[in-house]
Coordinates of N, CA and C in Angstrom, one line a residue:
M1 N 2.9 -21.5 20.8 CA 3.3 -21.0 19.6 C 2.1 -20.5 18.7
A2 N 1.1 -21.3 18.7 CA -0.1 -21.0 17.9 C -0.7 -19.7 18.4
L3 N -0.6 -19.4 19.7 CA -1.2 -18.2 20.3 C -0.4 -17.0 19.7
Y4 N 0.9 -17.0 19.7 CA 1.6 -15.9 19.1 C 1.4 -15.7 17.6
D5 N 1.2 -16.8 16.9 CA 0.9 -16.7 15.5 C -0.5 -16.0 15.3
R6 N -1.4 -16.3 16.1 CA -2.8 -15.7 16.0 C -2.7 -14.2 16.4
K7 N -1.9 -13.9 17.5 CA -1.7 -12.5 17.9 C -1.1 -11.7 16.7
L8 N 0.0 -12.3 16.1 CA 0.7 -11.5 15.1 C -0.2 -11.4 13.9
K9 N -1.0 -12.4 13.5 CA -1.8 -12.2 12.4 C -2.9 -11.1 12.6
L10 N -3.5 -11.1 13.8 CA -4.5 -10.1 14.1 C -3.9 -8.7 14.2
L11 N -2.7 -8.6 14.8 CA -2.0 -7.3 14.8 C -1.7 -6.8 13.4
S12 N -1.2 -7.7 12.6 CA -0.9 -7.3 11.2 C -2.1 -6.8 10.4
Q13 N -3.3 -7.4 10.7 CA -4.5 -7.0 10.1 C -5.0 -5.6 10.6
V14 N -4.8 -5.4 11.9 CA -5.1 -4.2 12.5 C -4.2 -3.0 11.9
K15 N -2.9 -3.3 11.8 CA -2.0 -2.3 11.3 C -2.4 -2.0 9.8
K16 N -2.7 -3.0 9.0 CA -3.1 -2.8 7.6 C -4.4 -1.9 7.6
Y17 N -5.4 -2.2 8.4 CA -6.6 -1.4 8.5 C -6.3 0.0 8.7
F18 N -5.5 0.3 9.7 CA -5.2 1.7 10.1 C -4.4 2.4 8.9
L19 N -3.4 1.7 8.3 CA -2.7 2.3 7.3 C -3.6 2.6 6.1
D20 N -4.4 1.7 5.7 CA -5.3 1.9 4.5 C -6.3 3.0 4.7
N21 N -6.7 3.2 6.0 CA -7.7 4.3 6.2 C -7.1 5.6 6.6
L22 N -5.9 5.6 7.2 CA -5.3 6.9 7.5 C -4.7 7.5 6.2
F23 N -4.1 6.7 5.4 CA -3.5 7.2 4.1 C -4.4 6.8 3.0
A24 N -5.6 7.4 2.9 CA -6.6 7.0 2.0 C -6.7 7.9 0.8
E25 N -5.6 8.7 0.5 CA -5.6 9.5 -0.7 C -6.8 10.5 -0.7
K26 N -7.1 11.1 0.4 CA -8.2 12.0 0.5 C -7.9 13.3 1.3
E27 N -8.6 14.4 1.0 CA -8.4 15.6 1.9 C -8.9 15.3 3.3
Y28 N -9.9 14.4 3.4 CA -10.4 14.0 4.7 C -10.4 12.5 4.8
P29 N -9.3 12.0 5.4 CA -9.2 10.5 5.5 C -10.3 9.8 6.2
N30 N -10.4 8.5 6.0 CA -11.5 7.7 6.6 C -11.4 7.7 8.1
L31 N -10.1 7.7 8.6 CA -9.9 7.7 10.1 C -9.2 9.0 10.5
R32 N -9.6 9.6 11.6 CA -9.0 10.8 12.1 C -8.9 10.8 13.6
F33 N -7.9 11.4 14.1 CA -7.9 11.7 15.6 C -8.9 12.8 15.8
K34 N -9.8 12.7 16.8 CA -10.9 13.6 17.0 C -10.5 15.1 17.0
Y35 N -9.3 15.4 17.5 CA -8.9 16.8 17.7 C -8.6 17.4 16.3
F36 N -8.4 16.6 15.3 CA -8.0 17.2 14.0 C -9.1 16.9 12.9
K37 N -10.2 16.3 13.2 CA -11.1 15.8 12.2 C -11.7 16.9 11.2
K38 N -11.6 18.2 11.7 CA -12.1 19.2 10.8 C -11.0 19.8 9.9
D39 N -9.8 19.5 10.1 CA -8.7 20.0 9.3 C -8.5 19.2 8.0
K40 N -8.3 19.9 6.9 CA -8.1 19.3 5.6 C -6.7 18.9 5.4
W41 N -6.4 17.8 4.8 CA -5.1 17.4 4.4 C -4.8 18.0 3.0
E42 N -3.6 18.6 2.8 CA -3.3 19.2 1.6 C -2.6 18.2 0.6
K43 N -3.0 18.2 -0.6 CA -2.3 17.4 -1.6 C -1.1 18.1 -2.0
T44 N 0.0 17.3 -2.0 CA 1.3 17.9 -2.4 C 2.2 16.8 -3.1
S45 N 3.2 17.3 -3.8 CA 4.2 16.3 -4.3 C 5.4 16.3 -3.4
L46 N 6.1 15.2 -3.5 CA 7.3 15.1 -2.7 C 8.3 16.2 -3.0
N47 N 8.3 16.6 -4.3 CA 9.2 17.7 -4.7 C 9.0 18.9 -3.9
S48 N 7.8 19.1 -3.4 CA 7.6 20.4 -2.6 C 8.0 20.3 -1.2
I49 N 8.4 19.1 -0.7 CA 8.7 19.0 0.8 C 10.1 18.4 1.0
V50 N 10.8 17.9 0.0 CA 12.1 17.3 0.2 C 13.0 17.7 -0.9
T51 N 14.3 17.5 -0.7 CA 15.3 17.5 -1.7 C 15.8 16.1 -1.9
Y52 N 16.3 15.8 -3.2 CA 16.6 14.5 -3.6 C 18.1 14.3 -3.9
S53 N 18.6 13.2 -3.5 CA 20.0 12.8 -3.9 C 20.1 11.3 -4.0
N54 N 21.0 10.9 -4.9 CA 21.3 9.5 -5.1 C 22.4 9.0 -4.3
G55 N 22.4 7.7 -4.0 CA 23.6 7.1 -3.3 C 24.7 6.8 -4.3
K56 N 25.9 6.4 -3.8 CA 27.1 6.2 -4.6 C 27.5 4.7 -4.4
A57 N 28.3 4.2 -5.3 CA 28.8 2.8 -5.2 C 29.9 2.7 -4.1
H58 N 29.5 2.0 -3.1 CA 30.5 1.8 -1.9 C 30.8 0.3 -1.7
E59 N 30.4 -0.5 -2.7 CA 30.7 -2.0 -2.4 C 32.2 -2.3 -2.2
K60 N 33.1 -1.6 -2.9 CA 34.5 -1.9 -2.7 C 35.0 -1.4 -1.3
E61 N 34.2 -0.6 -0.6 CA 34.7 -0.1 0.7 C 34.1 -0.9 1.8
I62 N 33.4 -2.0 1.6 CA 32.8 -2.8 2.6 C 33.9 -3.4 3.4
N63 N 33.8 -3.3 4.8 CA 34.8 -3.8 5.7 C 34.2 -4.1 7.0
N64 N 34.3 -5.4 7.5 CA 33.7 -5.8 8.7 C 34.2 -5.0 9.9
K65 N 35.3 -4.3 9.8 CA 35.8 -3.5 10.9 C 35.4 -2.1 10.8
G66 N 34.6 -1.8 9.8 CA 34.1 -0.4 9.6 C 33.2 0.0 10.8
N67 N 33.0 1.3 10.9 CA 32.1 1.8 12.0 C 30.9 2.5 11.5
L68 N 30.7 2.5 10.1 CA 29.5 3.1 9.5 C 28.6 2.1 8.9
D69 N 27.3 2.3 8.9 CA 26.4 1.4 8.4 C 26.0 1.7 6.9
L70 N 26.1 0.8 6.0 CA 25.8 1.0 4.6 C 24.4 0.6 4.3
V71 N 23.6 1.6 3.8 CA 22.2 1.4 3.4 C 22.2 0.9 2.0
M72 N 21.8 -0.4 1.8 CA 21.8 -1.0 0.5 C 20.3 -1.4 0.2
M73 N 20.1 -2.0 -1.0 CA 18.8 -2.4 -1.4 C 18.1 -3.3 -0.4
N74 N 18.8 -4.2 0.2 CA 18.2 -5.2 1.1 C 18.2 -4.7 2.5
S75 N 18.5 -3.4 2.7 CA 18.5 -2.8 4.1 C 17.1 -2.3 4.5
I76 N 16.2 -2.2 3.6 CA 14.9 -1.7 3.9 C 13.9 -2.9 3.6
T77 N 13.1 -3.2 4.6 CA 12.1 -4.3 4.5 C 10.8 -3.8 3.8
T78 N 10.0 -4.7 3.4 CA 8.7 -4.3 2.8 C 7.8 -3.5 3.8
G79 N 8.1 -3.7 5.1 CA 7.4 -3.0 6.1 C 8.0 -1.7 6.5
G80 N 9.1 -1.3 5.9 CA 9.8 0.0 6.1 C 10.8 -0.1 7.3
R81 N 11.2 -1.3 7.7 CA 12.2 -1.3 8.8 C 13.6 -1.2 8.2
L82 N 14.4 -0.5 8.9 CA 15.8 -0.3 8.4 C 16.7 -1.3 9.1
I83 N 17.3 -2.2 8.3 CA 18.2 -3.3 8.8 C 19.5 -3.3 8.0
T84 N 20.6 -2.8 8.6 CA 21.8 -2.8 7.9 C 22.7 -3.9 8.4
K85 N 23.4 -4.5 7.4 CA 24.3 -5.7 7.7 C 25.7 -5.4 7.3
K86 N 26.0 -4.4 6.4 CA 27.3 -4.2 5.9 C 27.9 -2.9 6.5
K87 N 29.2 -2.9 6.8 CA 29.9 -1.8 7.4 C 31.0 -1.3 6.4
I88 N 31.2 0.0 6.5 CA 32.3 0.6 5.7 C 33.1 1.6 6.6
L89 N 34.3 2.0 6.2 CA 35.1 2.9 7.0 C 35.0 4.3 6.5
S90 N 34.6 4.5 5.3 CA 34.6 5.9 4.7 C 33.7 6.8 5.5
P91 N 34.2 8.0 5.9 CA 33.4 8.9 6.7 C 32.6 9.9 5.9
Q92 N 32.8 10.0 4.6 CA 32.2 11.0 3.8 C 30.7 10.7 3.5
D93 N 30.0 11.7 3.2 CA 28.6 11.5 2.7 C 27.7 10.8 3.7
T94 N 27.9 11.0 5.0 CA 27.0 10.4 5.9 C 25.6 11.1 5.9
L95 N 24.6 10.3 6.2 CA 23.2 10.9 6.2 C 22.9 11.6 7.5
N96 N 21.8 12.4 7.5 CA 21.4 13.1 8.6 C 20.2 12.4 9.3
K97 N 20.0 12.6 10.6 CA 18.8 12.1 11.2 C 17.6 12.7 10.6
N98 N 16.6 11.8 10.4 CA 15.3 12.1 9.8 C 15.3 12.2 8.2
D99 N 16.5 11.9 7.6 CA 16.5 11.7 6.2 C 15.7 10.5 5.9
I100 N 15.0 10.5 4.7 CA 14.2 9.3 4.3 C 15.0 8.6 3.2
V101 N 15.2 7.3 3.3 CA 15.9 6.6 2.3 C 14.9 5.7 1.6
I102 N 15.0 5.6 0.2 CA 14.0 4.9 -0.6 C 14.7 4.0 -1.6
V103 N 14.1 2.8 -1.8 CA 14.7 1.8 -2.7 C 14.3 2.2 -4.2
L104 N 15.3 2.4 -5.0 CA 15.1 2.8 -6.4 C 15.2 1.7 -7.4
S105 N 15.7 0.5 -7.0 CA 15.9 -0.6 -7.9 C 15.5 -1.9 -7.3
D106 N 14.9 -2.8 -8.0 CA 14.5 -4.1 -7.5 C 14.3 -5.1 -8.7
I107 N 14.2 -6.4 -8.3 CA 13.9 -7.4 -9.4 C 12.5 -7.1 -9.9
A108 N 12.2 -7.6 -11.1 CA 10.9 -7.4 -11.7 C 9.8 -7.9 -10.8
K109 N 8.8 -7.1 -10.6 CA 7.6 -7.3 -9.8 C 8.0 -7.4 -8.3
G110 N 9.2 -6.8 -8.0 CA 9.7 -6.9 -6.6 C 8.8 -6.0 -5.7
E111 N 8.7 -6.5 -4.4 CA 7.9 -5.8 -3.4 C 8.7 -4.6 -2.7
L112 N 10.0 -4.5 -3.0 CA 10.8 -3.5 -2.3 C 10.8 -2.2 -3.1
I113 N 10.4 -2.1 -4.3 CA 10.6 -0.9 -5.1 C 9.7 0.2 -4.5
G114 N 10.4 1.3 -4.2 CA 9.7 2.5 -3.6 C 9.5 2.4 -2.1
K115 N 10.0 1.3 -1.4 CA 9.9 1.2 0.0 C 10.9 2.1 0.7
S116 N 10.5 2.7 1.8 CA 11.3 3.7 2.4 C 11.5 3.5 3.9
S117 N 12.5 4.2 4.5 CA 12.7 4.1 6.0 C 13.3 5.4 6.4
V118 N 13.4 5.7 7.7 CA 13.9 6.9 8.2 C 15.2 6.7 8.9
I119 N 16.2 7.5 8.7 CA 17.5 7.4 9.3 C 17.4 7.9 10.8
P120 N 17.8 7.1 11.8 CA 17.5 7.4 13.2 C 18.5 8.4 13.8
C121 N 19.7 8.6 13.2 CA 20.7 9.4 13.9 C 21.6 10.0 12.9
D122 N 22.4 11.1 13.3 CA 23.3 11.7 12.4 C 24.6 10.9 12.3
N123 N 25.2 11.0 11.1 CA 26.6 10.6 10.9 C 26.9 9.2 11.2
Q124 N 25.9 8.3 11.0 CA 26.2 6.9 11.2 C 25.9 6.0 10.0
Y125 N 25.1 6.6 9.0 CA 24.7 5.8 7.9 C 25.2 6.4 6.6
V126 N 25.6 5.6 5.6 CA 26.0 6.0 4.3 C 25.1 5.3 3.2
L127 N 24.8 6.1 2.2 CA 23.9 5.7 1.2 C 24.6 5.0 0.0
N128 N 24.2 3.7 -0.3 CA 24.8 3.0 -1.4 C 24.0 3.3 -2.7
Q129 N 24.5 2.9 -3.8 CA 23.9 3.1 -5.1 C 22.5 2.3 -5.1
R130 N 21.6 2.8 -6.0 CA 20.3 2.3 -6.1 C 19.4 2.6 -4.9
I131 N 19.8 3.5 -4.1 CA 19.0 4.0 -3.0 C 19.0 5.5 -3.1
G132 N 17.9 6.1 -2.9 CA 17.7 7.5 -2.9 C 17.6 8.1 -1.5
C133 N 17.9 9.4 -1.4 CA 17.7 10.1 -0.1 C 16.8 11.2 -0.3
L134 N 15.8 11.4 0.6 CA 14.9 12.5 0.6 C 15.1 13.3 1.9
H135 N 15.6 14.5 1.7 CA 16.0 15.3 2.8 C 14.9 16.4 3.0
P136 N 14.2 16.3 4.2 CA 13.1 17.3 4.4 C 13.5 18.7 4.3
T137 N 12.7 19.6 3.6 CA 13.0 21.0 3.5 C 12.0 21.8 4.3
L138 N 10.9 21.2 4.7 CA 9.9 21.9 5.5 C 9.9 21.2 6.9
N139 N 9.1 21.8 7.8 CA 8.8 21.2 9.1 C 7.8 20.1 9.0
I140 N 8.3 18.9 8.6 CA 7.5 17.7 8.5 C 7.9 16.6 9.4
D141 N 7.0 15.6 9.6 CA 7.4 14.4 10.3 C 7.8 13.4 9.3
S142 N 9.1 13.1 9.3 CA 9.7 12.2 8.3 C 9.1 10.8 8.4
F143 N 8.7 10.3 9.6 CA 8.1 9.0 9.8 C 6.7 9.0 9.1
F144 N 6.0 10.1 9.2 CA 4.7 10.2 8.6 C 4.8 10.1 7.1
V145 N 5.8 10.8 6.5 CA 6.0 10.8 5.1 C 6.4 9.5 4.6
S146 N 7.3 8.8 5.4 CA 7.8 7.5 5.0 C 6.7 6.5 5.0
K147 N 5.9 6.5 6.1 CA 4.8 5.6 6.1 C 3.8 5.8 5.0
Y148 N 3.6 7.0 4.6 CA 2.7 7.3 3.4 C 3.3 6.8 2.1
I149 N 4.6 7.0 2.0 CA 5.3 6.5 0.8 C 5.2 5.0 0.7
N150 N 5.3 4.3 1.8 CA 5.2 2.9 1.8 C 3.8 2.4 1.4
Q151 N 2.8 3.2 1.4 CA 1.5 2.9 1.0 C 1.3 3.1 -0.5
K152 N 2.3 3.7 -1.2 CA 2.2 4.0 -2.6 C 2.8 3.0 -3.5
N153 N 2.8 1.7 -3.1 CA 3.4 0.6 -3.8 C 2.9 0.5 -5.3
R154 N 1.6 0.7 -5.4 CA 1.0 0.6 -6.8 C 1.6 1.7 -7.7
Y155 N 1.7 2.9 -7.1 CA 2.3 4.0 -7.9 C 3.7 3.7 -8.4
F156 N 4.5 3.3 -7.4 CA 5.9 3.1 -7.8 C 6.1 1.9 -8.7
K157 N 5.3 0.9 -8.6 CA 5.4 -0.3 -9.5 C 5.0 0.1 -10.9
S158 N 4.0 1.0 -11.0 CA 3.5 1.4 -12.3 C 4.5 2.3 -13.0
H159 N 5.3 3.0 -12.3 CA 6.3 4.0 -12.9 C 7.7 3.4 -13.1
A160 N 7.9 2.3 -12.4 CA 9.3 1.7 -12.5 C 9.5 1.1 -13.9
A161 N 10.7 1.4 -14.5 CA 11.0 0.9 -15.9 C 12.0 -0.2 -15.8
G162 N 11.9 -1.2 -16.7 CA 12.8 -2.3 -16.8 C 12.0 -3.6 -17.0
T163 N 12.8 -4.6 -17.2 CA 12.2 -6.0 -17.4 C 12.7 -6.9 -16.3
S164 N 13.9 -7.4 -16.4 CA 14.4 -8.3 -15.3 C 14.7 -7.6 -14.0
Q165 N 15.0 -6.2 -14.2 CA 15.2 -5.4 -13.0 C 14.5 -4.1 -13.3
I166 N 13.7 -3.6 -12.3 CA 13.0 -2.4 -12.5 C 13.6 -1.2 -11.7
N167 N 13.5 0.0 -12.2 CA 14.2 1.1 -11.6 C 13.3 2.4 -11.6
L168 N 13.5 3.2 -10.6 CA 12.8 4.4 -10.5 C 13.7 5.6 -10.8
S169 N 13.2 6.6 -11.4 CA 14.0 7.8 -11.7 C 13.7 8.9 -10.7
R170 N 14.6 9.9 -10.7 CA 14.4 11.0 -9.8 C 13.0 11.6 -9.9
S171 N 12.5 11.8 -11.2 CA 11.2 12.4 -11.4 C 10.1 11.5 -10.9
D172 N 10.3 10.2 -11.1 CA 9.2 9.2 -10.6 C 9.0 9.4 -9.1
V173 N 10.1 9.6 -8.3 CA 10.0 9.8 -6.9 C 9.4 11.2 -6.5
L174 N 10.0 12.2 -7.1 CA 9.6 13.6 -6.7 C 8.2 13.9 -7.2
N175 N 7.7 13.3 -8.2 CA 6.4 13.6 -8.7 C 5.3 12.8 -7.9
C176 N 5.7 11.9 -7.1 CA 4.7 11.2 -6.2 C 3.9 12.2 -5.4
T177 N 2.6 12.0 -5.3 CA 1.8 12.9 -4.5 C 1.3 12.2 -3.3
I178 N 1.2 13.0 -2.2 CA 0.6 12.5 -1.0 C -0.3 13.6 -0.4
Y179 N -1.1 13.2 0.6 CA -1.9 14.2 1.3 C -1.3 14.4 2.7
I180 N -1.1 15.6 3.0 CA -0.3 15.9 4.3 C -1.1 16.9 5.2
P181 N -1.3 16.5 6.4 CA -1.9 17.4 7.4 C -0.9 18.4 8.1
K182 N -1.4 19.1 9.0 CA -0.5 20.0 9.8 C 0.4 19.1 10.6
V183 N 1.5 19.6 11.0 CA 2.6 18.8 11.6 C 2.2 18.1 12.9
D184 N 1.3 18.7 13.6 CA 0.9 18.1 14.9 C 0.1 16.8 14.6
E185 N -0.7 16.8 13.6 CA -1.4 15.6 13.2 C -0.5 14.6 12.6
Q186 N 0.5 15.0 11.9 CA 1.5 14.1 11.3 C 2.1 13.3 12.5
H187 N 2.5 14.0 13.6 CA 3.1 13.4 14.7 C 2.2 12.4 15.3
C188 N 1.0 12.7 15.5 CA 0.0 11.8 16.1 C -0.1 10.5 15.3
V189 N -0.3 10.7 14.0 CA -0.4 9.5 13.1 C 0.8 8.6 13.1
S190 N 2.0 9.2 13.0 CA 3.2 8.4 12.9 C 3.5 7.8 14.3
N191 N 3.3 8.5 15.4 CA 3.5 7.9 16.7 C 2.5 6.7 16.9
F192 N 1.3 6.8 16.5 CA 0.3 5.7 16.6 C 0.8 4.5 15.9
I193 N 1.2 4.7 14.6 CA 1.6 3.5 13.8 C 2.9 2.9 14.4
I194 N 3.8 3.8 14.8 CA 5.1 3.3 15.4 C 4.8 2.4 16.6
N195 N 3.8 2.8 17.5 CA 3.5 2.1 18.7 C 2.9 0.7 18.3
V196 N 2.0 0.7 17.3 CA 1.5 -0.6 16.8 C 2.6 -1.5 16.3
E197 N 3.6 -0.9 15.6 CA 4.7 -1.7 15.1 C 5.6 -2.2 16.3
K198 N 5.7 -1.5 17.3 CA 6.5 -1.9 18.5 C 5.8 -3.1 19.1
I199 N 4.5 -3.1 19.2 CA 3.8 -4.3 19.8 C 4.0 -5.5 18.9
I200 N 3.9 -5.3 17.6 CA 4.2 -6.4 16.6 C 5.6 -7.0 16.8
N201 N 6.6 -6.1 16.9 CA 8.0 -6.5 17.1 C 8.2 -7.2 18.4
F202 N 7.5 -6.8 19.4 CA 7.6 -7.5 20.7 C 7.1 -8.9 20.6
Y203 N 6.0 -9.2 20.0 CA 5.5 -10.5 19.8 C 6.3 -11.4 18.9
E204 N 6.9 -10.7 17.9 CA 7.8 -11.5 17.0 C 9.1 -11.9 17.8
Y205 N 9.5 -11.0 18.7 CA 10.7 -11.4 19.5 C 10.3 -12.5 20.4
K206 N 9.2 -12.4 21.1 CA 8.7 -13.5 22.0 C 8.6 -14.8 21.3
K207 N 8.1 -14.8 20.1 CA 8.0 -16.0 19.3 C 9.3 -16.6 19.0
R208 N 10.3 -15.8 18.6 CA 11.6 -16.3 18.3 C 12.3 -16.9 19.5
H209 N 12.1 -16.2 20.7 CA 12.7 -16.6 21.9 C 12.1 -18.0 22.3
I210 N 10.8 -18.2 22.2 CA 10.2 -19.4 22.6 C 10.7 -20.6 21.7
I211 N 10.9 -20.3 20.4 CA 11.4 -21.3 19.4 C 12.8 -21.7 19.8
Q212 N 13.6 -20.7 20.2 CA 15.0 -21.0 20.7 C 15.0 -21.9 21.9
I213 N 14.1 -21.6 22.9 CA 14.0 -22.4 24.1 C 13.6 -23.8 23.8
K214 N 12.6 -23.9 22.9 CA 12.1 -25.2 22.5 C 13.2 -26.1 21.9
N215 N 14.0 -25.4 21.0 CA 15.1 -26.2 20.3 C 16.2 -26.6 21.3
I216 N 16.5 -25.7 22.3 CA 17.5 -26.1 23.3 C 17.0 -27.2 24.1
L217 N 15.7 -27.2 24.5 CA 15.2 -28.3 25.3 C 15.2 -29.6 24.5
L218 N 14.8 -29.6 23.3 CA 14.8 -30.8 22.4 C 16.2 -31.4 22.3
N219 N 17.2 -30.5 22.1 CA 18.5 -30.9 21.9 C 19.2 -31.5 23.1
T220 N 18.8 -31.0 24.3 CA 19.4 -31.5 25.5 C 18.6 -32.7 26.1
M221 N 17.3 -32.8 25.9 CA 16.5 -33.8 26.5 C 16.6 -35.1 25.7
F222 N 16.7 -34.9 24.4 CA 16.6 -36.1 23.5 C 17.9 -36.2 22.8
I223 N 18.8 -37.0 23.2 CA 20.2 -37.2 22.6 C 20.2 -38.5 21.8

């Protein structure tokens, strides 16, 4: 168990290092793939590359027999993973593949404010209130943009208004600036980070599996 803990800690540190240096708020980031190191990243606002829409209140439509996934505040983790637990039946307003969903409301000093994830397929997910949708208007890599957004936690916390609960406005989101390379380099960056995350997820799964085996053995051997 300790071995997996060490592996996960090291992998998390590696991921943080790459994220901090790839998304370094510079025209020429600290880390580059060698084929692109001469190309400049262009500073742009989200308003220039996406259109924005708000979610609607669907809490009354939640139904365990539903076939659509409801994207709520707790559906996006601090690491940008999309985890939906609630289902609804309503077929309207489904999201498109590669739409970026972003948390607009959280408890005070919450770590989820501004966190985003990417919708993996068409016509399966519905947006709840307090979640925004960013629909790409240019040829961009949604995963790249989402990973960059998730590095802007300080920006979103500083712009969120409220006391016991903090909220982001449409302008807060769309005025957020990022540095964006050509789409080929976007793909390289996002694919690299996604592969690192897959390795982390694999070791997390192995750790959970070993814990389950240990508990089963303890329960059966010692009665």
